[in-house]
Short mmCIF file of C-alpha atoms and ligand atoms in Angstrom, two decimals:
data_model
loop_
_atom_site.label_atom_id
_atom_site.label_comp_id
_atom_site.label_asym_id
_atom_site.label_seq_id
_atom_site.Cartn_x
_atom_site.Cartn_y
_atom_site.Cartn_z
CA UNK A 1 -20.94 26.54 -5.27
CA UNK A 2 -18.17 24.69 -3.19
CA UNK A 3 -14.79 23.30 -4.72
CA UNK A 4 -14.79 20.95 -7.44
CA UNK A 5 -13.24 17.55 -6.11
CA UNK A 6 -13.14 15.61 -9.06
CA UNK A 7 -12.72 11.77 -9.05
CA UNK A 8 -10.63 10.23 -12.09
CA UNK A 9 -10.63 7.02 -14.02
CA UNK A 10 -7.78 5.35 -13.28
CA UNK A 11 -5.06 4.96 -16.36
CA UNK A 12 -2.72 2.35 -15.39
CA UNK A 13 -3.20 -1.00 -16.64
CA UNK A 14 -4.18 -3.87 -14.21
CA UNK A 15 -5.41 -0.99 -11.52
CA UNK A 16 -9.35 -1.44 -10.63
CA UNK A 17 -9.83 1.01 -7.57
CA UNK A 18 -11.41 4.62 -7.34
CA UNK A 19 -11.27 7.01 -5.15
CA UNK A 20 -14.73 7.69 -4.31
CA UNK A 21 -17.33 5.69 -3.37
CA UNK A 22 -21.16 7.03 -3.14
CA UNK A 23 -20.94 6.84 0.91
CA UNK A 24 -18.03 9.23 0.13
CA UNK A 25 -19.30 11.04 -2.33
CA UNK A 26 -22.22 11.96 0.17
CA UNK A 27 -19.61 12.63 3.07
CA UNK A 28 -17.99 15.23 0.06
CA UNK A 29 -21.40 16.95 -0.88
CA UNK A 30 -22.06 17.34 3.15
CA UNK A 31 -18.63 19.33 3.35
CA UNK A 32 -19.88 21.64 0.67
CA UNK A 33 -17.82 20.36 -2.58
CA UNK A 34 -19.11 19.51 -5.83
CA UNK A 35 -18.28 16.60 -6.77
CA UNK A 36 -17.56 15.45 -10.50
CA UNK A 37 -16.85 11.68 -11.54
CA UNK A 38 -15.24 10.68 -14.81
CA UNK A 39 -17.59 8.26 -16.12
CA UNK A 40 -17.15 4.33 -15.60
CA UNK A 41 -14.26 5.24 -12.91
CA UNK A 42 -15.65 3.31 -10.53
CA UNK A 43 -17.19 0.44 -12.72
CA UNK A 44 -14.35 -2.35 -11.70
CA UNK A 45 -14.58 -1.74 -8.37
CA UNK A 46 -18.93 -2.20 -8.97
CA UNK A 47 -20.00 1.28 -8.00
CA UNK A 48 -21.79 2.81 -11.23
CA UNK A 49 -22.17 6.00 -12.22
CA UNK A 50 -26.34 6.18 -11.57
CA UNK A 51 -25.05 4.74 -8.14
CA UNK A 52 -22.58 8.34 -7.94
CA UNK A 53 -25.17 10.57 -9.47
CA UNK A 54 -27.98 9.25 -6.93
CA UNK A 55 -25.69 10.96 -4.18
CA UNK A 56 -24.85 14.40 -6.23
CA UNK A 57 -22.21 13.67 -8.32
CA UNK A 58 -21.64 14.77 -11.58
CA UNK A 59 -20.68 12.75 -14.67
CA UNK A 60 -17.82 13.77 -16.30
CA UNK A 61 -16.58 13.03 -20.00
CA UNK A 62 -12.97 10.30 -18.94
CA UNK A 63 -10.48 12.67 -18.95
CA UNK A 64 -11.86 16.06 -19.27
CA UNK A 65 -9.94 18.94 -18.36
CA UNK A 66 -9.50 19.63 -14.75
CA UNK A 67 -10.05 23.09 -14.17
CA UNK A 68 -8.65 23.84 -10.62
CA UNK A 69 -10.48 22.44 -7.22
CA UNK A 70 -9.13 18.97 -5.59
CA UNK A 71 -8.27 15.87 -7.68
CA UNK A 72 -8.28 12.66 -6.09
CA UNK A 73 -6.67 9.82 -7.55
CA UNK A 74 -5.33 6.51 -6.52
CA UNK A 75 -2.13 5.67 -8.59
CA UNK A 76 0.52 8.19 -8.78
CA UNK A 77 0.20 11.02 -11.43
CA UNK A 78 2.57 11.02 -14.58
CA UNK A 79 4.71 13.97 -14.81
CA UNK A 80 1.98 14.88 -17.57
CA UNK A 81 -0.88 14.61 -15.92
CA UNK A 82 0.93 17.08 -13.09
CA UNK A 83 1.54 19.76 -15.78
CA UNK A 84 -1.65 19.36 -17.21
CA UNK A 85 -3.27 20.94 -13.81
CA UNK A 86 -3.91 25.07 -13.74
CA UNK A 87 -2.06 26.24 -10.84
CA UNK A 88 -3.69 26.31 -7.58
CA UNK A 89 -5.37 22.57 -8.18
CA UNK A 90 -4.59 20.58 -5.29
CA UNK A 91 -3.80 16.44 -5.75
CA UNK A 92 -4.59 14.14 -2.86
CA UNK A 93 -3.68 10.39 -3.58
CA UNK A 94 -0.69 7.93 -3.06
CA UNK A 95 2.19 9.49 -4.90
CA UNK A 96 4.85 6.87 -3.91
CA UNK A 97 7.20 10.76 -4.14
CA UNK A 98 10.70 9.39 -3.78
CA UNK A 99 9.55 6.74 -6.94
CA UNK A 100 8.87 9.56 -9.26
CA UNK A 101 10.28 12.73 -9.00
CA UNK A 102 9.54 13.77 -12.77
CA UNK A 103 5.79 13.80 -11.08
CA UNK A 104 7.18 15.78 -8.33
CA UNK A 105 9.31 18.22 -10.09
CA UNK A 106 5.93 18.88 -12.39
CA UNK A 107 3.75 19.32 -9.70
CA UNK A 108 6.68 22.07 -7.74
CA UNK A 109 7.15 24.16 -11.46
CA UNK A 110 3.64 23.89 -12.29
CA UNK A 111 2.30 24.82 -8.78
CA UNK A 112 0.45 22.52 -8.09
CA UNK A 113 -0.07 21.82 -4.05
CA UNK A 114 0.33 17.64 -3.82
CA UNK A 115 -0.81 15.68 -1.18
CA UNK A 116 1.03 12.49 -0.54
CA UNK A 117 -1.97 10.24 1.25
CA UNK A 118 1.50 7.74 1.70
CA UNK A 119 3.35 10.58 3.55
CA UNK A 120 0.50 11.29 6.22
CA UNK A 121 2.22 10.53 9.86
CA UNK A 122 1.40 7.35 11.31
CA UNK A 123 -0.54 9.02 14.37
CA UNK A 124 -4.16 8.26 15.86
CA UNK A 125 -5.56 11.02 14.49
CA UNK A 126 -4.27 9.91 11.04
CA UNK A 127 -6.36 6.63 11.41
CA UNK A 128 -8.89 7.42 8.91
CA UNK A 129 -7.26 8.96 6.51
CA UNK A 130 -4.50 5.80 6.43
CA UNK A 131 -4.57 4.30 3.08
CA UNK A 132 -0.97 2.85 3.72
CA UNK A 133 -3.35 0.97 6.21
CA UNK A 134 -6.15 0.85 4.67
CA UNK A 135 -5.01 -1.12 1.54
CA UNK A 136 -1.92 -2.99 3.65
CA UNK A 137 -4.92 -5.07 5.39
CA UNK A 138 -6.27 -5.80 2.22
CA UNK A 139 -3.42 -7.19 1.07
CA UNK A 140 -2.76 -9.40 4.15
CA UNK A 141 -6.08 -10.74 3.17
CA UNK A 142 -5.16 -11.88 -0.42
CA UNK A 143 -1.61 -13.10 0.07
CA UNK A 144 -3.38 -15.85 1.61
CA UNK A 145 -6.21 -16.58 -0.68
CA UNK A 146 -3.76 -16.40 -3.24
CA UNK A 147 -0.91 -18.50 -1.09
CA UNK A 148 -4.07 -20.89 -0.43
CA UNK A 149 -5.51 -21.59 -4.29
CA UNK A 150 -2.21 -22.56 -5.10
CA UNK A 151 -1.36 -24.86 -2.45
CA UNK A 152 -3.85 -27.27 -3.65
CA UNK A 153 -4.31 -28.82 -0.04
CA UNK A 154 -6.59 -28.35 2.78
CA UNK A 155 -5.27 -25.59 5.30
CA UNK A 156 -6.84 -26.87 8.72
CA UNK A 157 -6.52 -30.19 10.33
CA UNK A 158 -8.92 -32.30 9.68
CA UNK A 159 -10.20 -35.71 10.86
CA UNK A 160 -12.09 -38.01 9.39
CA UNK A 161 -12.78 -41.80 9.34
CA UNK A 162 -10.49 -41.96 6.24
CA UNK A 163 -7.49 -40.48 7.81
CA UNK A 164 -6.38 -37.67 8.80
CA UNK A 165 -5.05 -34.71 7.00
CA UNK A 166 -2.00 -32.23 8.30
CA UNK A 167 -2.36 -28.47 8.99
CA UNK A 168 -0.62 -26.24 6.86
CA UNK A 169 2.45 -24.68 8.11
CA UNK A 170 2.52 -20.89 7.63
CA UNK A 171 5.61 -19.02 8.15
CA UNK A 172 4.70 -14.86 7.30
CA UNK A 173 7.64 -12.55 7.17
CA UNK A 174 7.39 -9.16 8.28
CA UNK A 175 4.57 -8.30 10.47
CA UNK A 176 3.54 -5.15 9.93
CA UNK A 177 -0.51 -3.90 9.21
CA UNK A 178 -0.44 -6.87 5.85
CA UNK A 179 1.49 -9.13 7.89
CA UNK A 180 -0.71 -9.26 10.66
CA UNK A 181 -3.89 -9.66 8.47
CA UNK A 182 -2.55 -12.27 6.95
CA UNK A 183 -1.38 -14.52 10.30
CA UNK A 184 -5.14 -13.60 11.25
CA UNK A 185 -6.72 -14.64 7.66
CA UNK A 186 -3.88 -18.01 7.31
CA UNK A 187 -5.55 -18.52 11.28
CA UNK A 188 -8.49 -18.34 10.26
CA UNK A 189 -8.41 -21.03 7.74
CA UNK A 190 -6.77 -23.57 10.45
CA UNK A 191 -3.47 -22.37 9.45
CA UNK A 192 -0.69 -23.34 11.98
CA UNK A 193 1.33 -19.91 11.71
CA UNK A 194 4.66 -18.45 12.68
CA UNK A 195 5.97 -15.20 12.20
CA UNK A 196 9.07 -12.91 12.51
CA UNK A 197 9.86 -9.19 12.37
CA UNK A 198 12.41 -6.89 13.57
CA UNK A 199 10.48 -4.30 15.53
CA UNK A 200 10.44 -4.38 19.63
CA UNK A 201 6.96 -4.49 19.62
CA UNK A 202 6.05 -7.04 16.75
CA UNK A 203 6.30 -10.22 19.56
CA UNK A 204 3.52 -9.00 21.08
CA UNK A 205 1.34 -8.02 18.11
CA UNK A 206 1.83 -11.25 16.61
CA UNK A 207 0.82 -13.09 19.68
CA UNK A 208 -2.24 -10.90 19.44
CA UNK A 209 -3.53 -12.20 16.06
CA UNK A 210 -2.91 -15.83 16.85
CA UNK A 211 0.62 -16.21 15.59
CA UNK A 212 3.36 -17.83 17.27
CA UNK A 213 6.84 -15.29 17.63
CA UNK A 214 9.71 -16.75 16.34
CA UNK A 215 12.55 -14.88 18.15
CA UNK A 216 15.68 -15.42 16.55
CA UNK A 217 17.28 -13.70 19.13
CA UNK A 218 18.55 -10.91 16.55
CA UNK A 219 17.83 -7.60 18.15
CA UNK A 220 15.21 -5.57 17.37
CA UNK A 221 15.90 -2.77 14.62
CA UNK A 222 13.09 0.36 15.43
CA UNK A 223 13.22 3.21 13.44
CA UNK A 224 10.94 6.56 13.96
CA UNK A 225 7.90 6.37 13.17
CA UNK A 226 6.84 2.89 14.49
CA UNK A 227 8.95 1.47 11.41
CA UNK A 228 11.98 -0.94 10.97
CA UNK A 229 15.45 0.30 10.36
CA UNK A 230 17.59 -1.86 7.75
CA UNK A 231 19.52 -4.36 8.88
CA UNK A 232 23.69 -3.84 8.59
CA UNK A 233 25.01 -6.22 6.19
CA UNK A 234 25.98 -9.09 8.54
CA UNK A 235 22.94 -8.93 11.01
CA UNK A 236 20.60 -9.59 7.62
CA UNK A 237 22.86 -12.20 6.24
CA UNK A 238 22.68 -13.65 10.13
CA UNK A 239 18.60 -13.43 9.68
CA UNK A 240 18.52 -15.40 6.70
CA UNK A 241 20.46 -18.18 8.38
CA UNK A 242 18.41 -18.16 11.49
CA UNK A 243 15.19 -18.41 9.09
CA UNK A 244 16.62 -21.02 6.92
CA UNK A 245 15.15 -23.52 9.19
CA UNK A 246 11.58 -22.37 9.69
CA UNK A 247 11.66 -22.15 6.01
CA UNK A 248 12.15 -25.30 4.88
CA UNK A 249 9.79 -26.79 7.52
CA UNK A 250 6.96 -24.29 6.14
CA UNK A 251 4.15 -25.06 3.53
CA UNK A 252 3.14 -21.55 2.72
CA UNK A 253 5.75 -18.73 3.10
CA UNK A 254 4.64 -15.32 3.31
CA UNK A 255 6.78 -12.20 3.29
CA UNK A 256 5.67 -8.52 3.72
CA UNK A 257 8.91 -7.10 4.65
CA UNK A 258 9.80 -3.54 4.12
CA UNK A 259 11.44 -0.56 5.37
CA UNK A 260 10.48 3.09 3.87
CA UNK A 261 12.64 4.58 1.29
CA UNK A 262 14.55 1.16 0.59
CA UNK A 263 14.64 -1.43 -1.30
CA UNK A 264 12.87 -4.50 0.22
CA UNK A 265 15.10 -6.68 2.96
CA UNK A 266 16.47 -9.64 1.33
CA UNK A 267 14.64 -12.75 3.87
CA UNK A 268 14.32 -15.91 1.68
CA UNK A 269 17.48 -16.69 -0.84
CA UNK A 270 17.28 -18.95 -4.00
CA UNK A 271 19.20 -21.72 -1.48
CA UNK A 272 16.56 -21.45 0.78
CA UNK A 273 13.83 -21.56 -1.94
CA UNK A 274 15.44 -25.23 -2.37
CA UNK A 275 15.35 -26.66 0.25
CA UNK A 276 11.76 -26.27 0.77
CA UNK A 277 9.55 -29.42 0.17
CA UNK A 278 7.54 -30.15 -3.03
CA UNK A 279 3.91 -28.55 -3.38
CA UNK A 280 4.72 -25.88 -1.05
CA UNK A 281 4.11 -22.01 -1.92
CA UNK A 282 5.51 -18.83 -1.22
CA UNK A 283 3.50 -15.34 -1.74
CA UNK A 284 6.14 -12.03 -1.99
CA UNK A 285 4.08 -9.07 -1.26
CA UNK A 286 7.60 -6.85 -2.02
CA UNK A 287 8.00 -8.30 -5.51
CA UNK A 288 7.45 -5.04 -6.49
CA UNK A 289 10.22 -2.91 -4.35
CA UNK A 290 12.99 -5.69 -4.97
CA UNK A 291 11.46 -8.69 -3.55
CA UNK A 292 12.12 -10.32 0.08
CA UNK A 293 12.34 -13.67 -1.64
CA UNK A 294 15.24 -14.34 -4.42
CA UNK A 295 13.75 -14.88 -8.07
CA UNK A 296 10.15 -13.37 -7.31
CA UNK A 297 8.93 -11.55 -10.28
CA UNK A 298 6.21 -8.89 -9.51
CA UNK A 299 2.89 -10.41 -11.29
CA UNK A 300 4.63 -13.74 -11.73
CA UNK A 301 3.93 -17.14 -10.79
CA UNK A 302 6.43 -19.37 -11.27
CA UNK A 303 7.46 -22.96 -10.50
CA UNK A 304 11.09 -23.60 -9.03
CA UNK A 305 12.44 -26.96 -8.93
CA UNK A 306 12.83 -28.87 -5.63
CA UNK A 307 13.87 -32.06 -4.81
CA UNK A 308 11.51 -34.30 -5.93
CA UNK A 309 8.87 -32.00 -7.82
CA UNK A 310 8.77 -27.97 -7.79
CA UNK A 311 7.04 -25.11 -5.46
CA UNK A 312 5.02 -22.58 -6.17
CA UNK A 313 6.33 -18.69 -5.79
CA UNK A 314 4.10 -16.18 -6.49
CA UNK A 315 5.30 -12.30 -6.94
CA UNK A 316 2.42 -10.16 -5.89
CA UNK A 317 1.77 -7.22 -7.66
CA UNK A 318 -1.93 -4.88 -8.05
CA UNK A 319 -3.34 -7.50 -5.44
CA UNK A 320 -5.51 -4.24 -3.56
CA UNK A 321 -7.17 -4.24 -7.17
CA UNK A 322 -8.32 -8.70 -6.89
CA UNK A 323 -10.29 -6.79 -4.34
CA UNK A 324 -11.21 -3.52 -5.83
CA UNK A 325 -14.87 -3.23 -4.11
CA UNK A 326 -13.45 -3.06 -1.14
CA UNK A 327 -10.22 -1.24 -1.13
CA UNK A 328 -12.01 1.14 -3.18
CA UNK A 329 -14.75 1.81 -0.31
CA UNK A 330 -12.14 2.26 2.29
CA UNK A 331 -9.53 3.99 0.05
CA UNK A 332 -12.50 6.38 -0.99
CA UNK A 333 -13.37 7.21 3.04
CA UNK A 334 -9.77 7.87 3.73
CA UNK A 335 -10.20 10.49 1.15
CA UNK A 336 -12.93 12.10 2.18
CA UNK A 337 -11.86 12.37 5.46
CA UNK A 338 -8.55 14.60 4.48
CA UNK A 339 -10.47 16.13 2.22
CA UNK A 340 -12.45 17.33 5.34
CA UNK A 341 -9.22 18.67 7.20
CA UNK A 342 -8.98 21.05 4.12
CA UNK A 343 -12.55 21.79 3.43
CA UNK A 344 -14.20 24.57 5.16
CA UNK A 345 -17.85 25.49 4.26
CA UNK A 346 -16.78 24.14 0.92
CA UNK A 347 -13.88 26.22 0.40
CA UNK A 348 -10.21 24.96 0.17
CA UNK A 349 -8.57 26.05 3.44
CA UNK A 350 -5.01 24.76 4.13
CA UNK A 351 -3.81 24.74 7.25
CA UNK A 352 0.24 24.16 7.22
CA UNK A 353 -0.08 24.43 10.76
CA UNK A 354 -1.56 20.74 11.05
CA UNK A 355 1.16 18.11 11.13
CA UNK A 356 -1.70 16.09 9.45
CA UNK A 357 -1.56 18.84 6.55
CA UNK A 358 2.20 19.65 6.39
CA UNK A 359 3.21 16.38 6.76
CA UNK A 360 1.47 14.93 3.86
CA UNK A 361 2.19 17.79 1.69
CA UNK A 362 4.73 16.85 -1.12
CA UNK A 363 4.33 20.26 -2.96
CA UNK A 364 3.39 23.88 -2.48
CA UNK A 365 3.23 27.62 -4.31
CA UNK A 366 6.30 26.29 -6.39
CA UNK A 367 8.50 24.42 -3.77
CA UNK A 368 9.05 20.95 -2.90
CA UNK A 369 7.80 21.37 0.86
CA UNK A 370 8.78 17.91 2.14
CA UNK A 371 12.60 18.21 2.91
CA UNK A 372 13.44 14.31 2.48
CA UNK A 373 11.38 14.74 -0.90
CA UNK A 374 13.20 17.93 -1.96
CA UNK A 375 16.60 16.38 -1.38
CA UNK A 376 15.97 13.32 -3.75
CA UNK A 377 14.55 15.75 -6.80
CA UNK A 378 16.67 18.11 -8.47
CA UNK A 379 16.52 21.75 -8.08
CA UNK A 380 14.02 23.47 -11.09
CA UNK A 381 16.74 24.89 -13.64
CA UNK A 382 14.71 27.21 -15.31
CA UNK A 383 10.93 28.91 -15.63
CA UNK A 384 8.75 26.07 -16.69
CA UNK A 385 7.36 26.44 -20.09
CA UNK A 386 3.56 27.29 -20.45
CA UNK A 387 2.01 23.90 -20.89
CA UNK A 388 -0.55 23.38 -23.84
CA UNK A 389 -4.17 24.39 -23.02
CA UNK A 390 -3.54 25.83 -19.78
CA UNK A 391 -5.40 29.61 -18.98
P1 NAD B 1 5.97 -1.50 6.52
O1 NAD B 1 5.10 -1.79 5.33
O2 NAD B 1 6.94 -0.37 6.45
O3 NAD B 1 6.82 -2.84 6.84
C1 NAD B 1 6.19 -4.08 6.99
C2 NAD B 1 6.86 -4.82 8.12
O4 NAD B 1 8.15 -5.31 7.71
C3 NAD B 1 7.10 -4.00 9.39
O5 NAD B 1 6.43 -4.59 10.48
C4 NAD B 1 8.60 -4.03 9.55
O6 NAD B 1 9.00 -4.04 10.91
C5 NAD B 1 8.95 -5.35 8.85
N1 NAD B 1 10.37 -5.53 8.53
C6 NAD B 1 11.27 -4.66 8.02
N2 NAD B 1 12.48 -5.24 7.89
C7 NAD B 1 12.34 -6.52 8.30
C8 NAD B 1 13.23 -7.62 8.40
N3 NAD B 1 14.51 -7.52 8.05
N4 NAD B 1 12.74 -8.78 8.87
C9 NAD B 1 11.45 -8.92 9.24
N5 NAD B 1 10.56 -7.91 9.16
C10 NAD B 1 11.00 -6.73 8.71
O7 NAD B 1 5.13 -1.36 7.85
P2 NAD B 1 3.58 -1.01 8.06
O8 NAD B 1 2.77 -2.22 7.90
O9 NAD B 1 3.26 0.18 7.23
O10 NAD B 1 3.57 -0.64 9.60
C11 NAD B 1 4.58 0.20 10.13
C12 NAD B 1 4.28 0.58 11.55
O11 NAD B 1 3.28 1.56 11.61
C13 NAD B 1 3.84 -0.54 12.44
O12 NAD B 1 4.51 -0.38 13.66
C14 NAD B 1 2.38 -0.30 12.62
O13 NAD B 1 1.89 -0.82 13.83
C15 NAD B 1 2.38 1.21 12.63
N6 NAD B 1 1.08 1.79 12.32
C16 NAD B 1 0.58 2.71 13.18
C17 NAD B 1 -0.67 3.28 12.94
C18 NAD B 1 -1.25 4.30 13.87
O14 NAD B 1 -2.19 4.94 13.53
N7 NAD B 1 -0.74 4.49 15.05
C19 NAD B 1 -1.36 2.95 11.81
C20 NAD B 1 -0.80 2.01 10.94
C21 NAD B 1 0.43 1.45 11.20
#
C-alpha cells in the first residue's frame, strides 16, 4: 500500500472548496497513494462522496485522526491542527506563512514538513501546480459578475429603435493573473475597459486581453519574480492623483492590486470614492490585505454617498468559494500534480534538490527551511510538549 494522501473538510466558515476532485483523485491512485476523503468535503463544491469512492477513495469519518502520509488542504492550518499531525506527515496547501506563524512555528516543533502551494516559484514548470493562478483567474471572473449584478445597467452598447443605451466604463486596477481575467470577462460583456499597473510588461498584457493601457507615465516598479515592488511614498500618492481622473469618469472600478508580503497599495481614496457618479460600483479584490480602495470592508457591501445619490463598493472576500465547482477542480489538479513531484511508486520521496520542492517548502525535520519565513517567526524556545493523542 502507497502513502495515505488524505483530503479534509474544510473548517473555516464561508470556505466551499476541496482539494480533490475525482479526476484527481484518479491522477492520485495512478501515482500509487491511497487516497482517504473526509466525508461531505467536497459536497459544496458538488463532487459527492459515491462520486470519490467510484475512483478509489476512501471515506473517512470528518476529522479523524491523521496518521502520517500527505494532507492536502485548502485554507491554512491552525496552529492546532499543525500539532495535531505525528511527525513525518507532510501538508501541501496555501499556508499564506508570513500571515500565521503560530501555524508555522507548530508545524517546525512538531516536525511536520509544510508545503506552501503559495510559495511555489512562478516558473513554467510550476504552471500546473499554480494555485496562486489557478484561483487568481477565478477571481477575475467574479469581480465582474459581482461588479455587474450590482450595477443594475446593461454593460454593452446597445441599439435599439427606442434609444440607445451607453457602454459601461470599466477601469481595473492592477493587472496581474485576476486583473487580466477580469478586463477579458468586463470585455466580454461589451465592457469598454481601461487598465493600469506598475510592471514593465503589464502595457502589453493588457493590450492582449482587450484592454486599453493607461500610462500615467509613472515608471514602472518590477520586482523579482515577475512581481511589483511598492511604490515610495510620493510616487503612490503621485498615482492616486494621476488616477483620480479615470476614476471619476468610470462606471465599474476594479482593483486587484498587490505586492507580496505587504499590505495592499493604497489606489482609490475616500475623495476619489466621491467624486464618482451615482449608480456606479467599485469591486476591491484586496479588501482582505488592507484594501486598494479607502473604506472597503472585506465581505461588505456598502453604499457611499455621492452627489446626487450613492455608489456601490463592494469588499471581496471568499469569492474563489461563489465558484467552488470550479476552483475546486483546478485547485484539486494543482495538487495532484505536486503531489506527483514527491510521489515515487507511491512512496514519499523529497527531493530538496528541485527548486519546485525547496522552494515551496515552509518546514522541514524541525526547521523553518524558507529563510524569508524563518526570519518573520520566532526562534523555538524550548522542546515542544508532547501533544495529546500523538504515538
Ligand atoms: P499579484 O497578485 O502579486 O499582484 C497583482 C497585480 O497588482 C500585479 O500585476 C502587480 O504588478 C499589480 N500592482 C502592484 N502594485 C500596484 C500599483 N501600485 N498599481 C497598480 N498595480 C499594482 O500578481 P499575480 O497576479 O500573482 O502575478 C504576478 C506575476 O507573476 C505576473 O507578472 C504574472 O504574469 C506572473 N505569473 C507568471 C507565471 C508563470 O508561470 N510564468 C504564472 C502566473 C503568474
Amino acid at each position: 500500500m502507497g502513502v495515505v494522501v488524505r483530503v479534509r473538510a474544510e473548517r473555516s466558515p464561508g470556505e466551499r472548496r476541496v482539494a480533490a476532485s475525482p479526476e484527481s483523485v484518479r491522477k492520485l491512485v495512478a501515482a500509487g497513494a491511497s487516497v482517504e476523503i473526509e466525508s461531505g468535503a467536497g459536497a459544496a463544491s458538488l463532487m459527492t462522496d459515491a462520486a470519490y469512492s467510484d475512483v478509489g477513495a476512501q471515506i473517512v469519518a470528518p476529522g479523524a485522526a491523521v496518521a502520517g502520509g500527505i494532507l492536502f488542504h485548502v485554507r491554512p492550518l491552525s496552529a492546532a491542527e499543525m500539532a495535531a499531525l505525528p511527525p513525518g506527515t507532510v501538508t501541501l496547501g496555501v499556508d499564506d506563512p508570513f500571515q500565521n506563524a503560530d501555524a508555522v512555528a507548530a508545524a517546525r516543533d512538531g516536525g511536520v514538513t509544510s508545503f506552501a502551494l503559495d510559495m511555489l516559484p512562478r516558473i513554467s514548470r510550476a504552471q500546473s501546480m499554480d494555485v496562486l493562478s489557478s484561483q487568481a483567474l477565478l477571481a477575475g471572473y467574479r469581480l465582474v459578475t459581482l461588479a455587474a449584478d450590482a450595477f443594475g445597467r446593461m454593460f454593452g452598447m446597445t441599439m435599439t429603435a427606442a434609444g440607445t443605451l451607453a457602454p459601461a466604463r470599466v477601469l481595473v486596477l492592477g493587472a496581474g493573473v485576476a486583473g487580466l481575467q477580469a478586463i477579458a470577462t468586463a470585455k466580454r460583456l461589451g465592457g469598454v475597459v481601461s487598465a493600469n499597473d506598475v510592471r514593465a510588461a503589464s502595457a502589453d498584457e493588457v493590450r492582449s486581453v482587450g484592454g486599453t493601457f493607461i500610462d500615467l507615465d509613472l515608471g514602472t516598479a518590477d520586482a523579482a519574480g515577475g512581481y511589483a515592488k511598492e511604490l515610495a511614498e510620493d510616487r503612490a500618492r503621485r498615482q492616486q492623483e494621476l488616477l483620480a481622473p479615470h476614476v471619476a469618469a468610470s462606471d465599474i472600478v476594479i482593483t486587484t492590486a498587490a505586492v507580496p508580503g505587504r499590505a495592499a497599495p493604497r489606489l482609490v481614496t475616500a475623495a476619489m470614492v466621491s467624486a464618482m457618479k451615482p449608480g456606479s460600483v467599485l469591486v476591491d479584490l484586496a479588501a482582505e490585505s488592507g484594501g486598494n480602495i479607502e473604506g472597503s470592508v472585506a465581505g461588505e457591501r456598502r453604499a457611499v454617498a455621492v452627489s446626487g445619490g450613492a455608489v456601490t463598493l463592494i469588499g471581496a472576500r471568499d469569492i474563489q468559494s461563489d465558484l467552488a465547482p470550479d476552483a475546486s477542480k483546478l485547485y484539486a489538479m494543482n495538487c495532484a500534480n505536486f503531489a506527483a513531484l514527491i510521489l515515487k511508486e507511491g512512496e514519499l520521496v523529497l527531493d530538496f534538490e528541485d527548486e519546485l520542492v525547496a522552494g515551496s517548502a515552509v518546514t522541514h525535520g524541525g526547521r523553518i527551511v524558507n529563510e524569508r519565513v524563518a526570519a518573520t517567526v520566532p526562534a523555538a524556545t524550548s522542546v515542544p510538549e508532547p501533544v495529546e493523542g500523538r504515538a
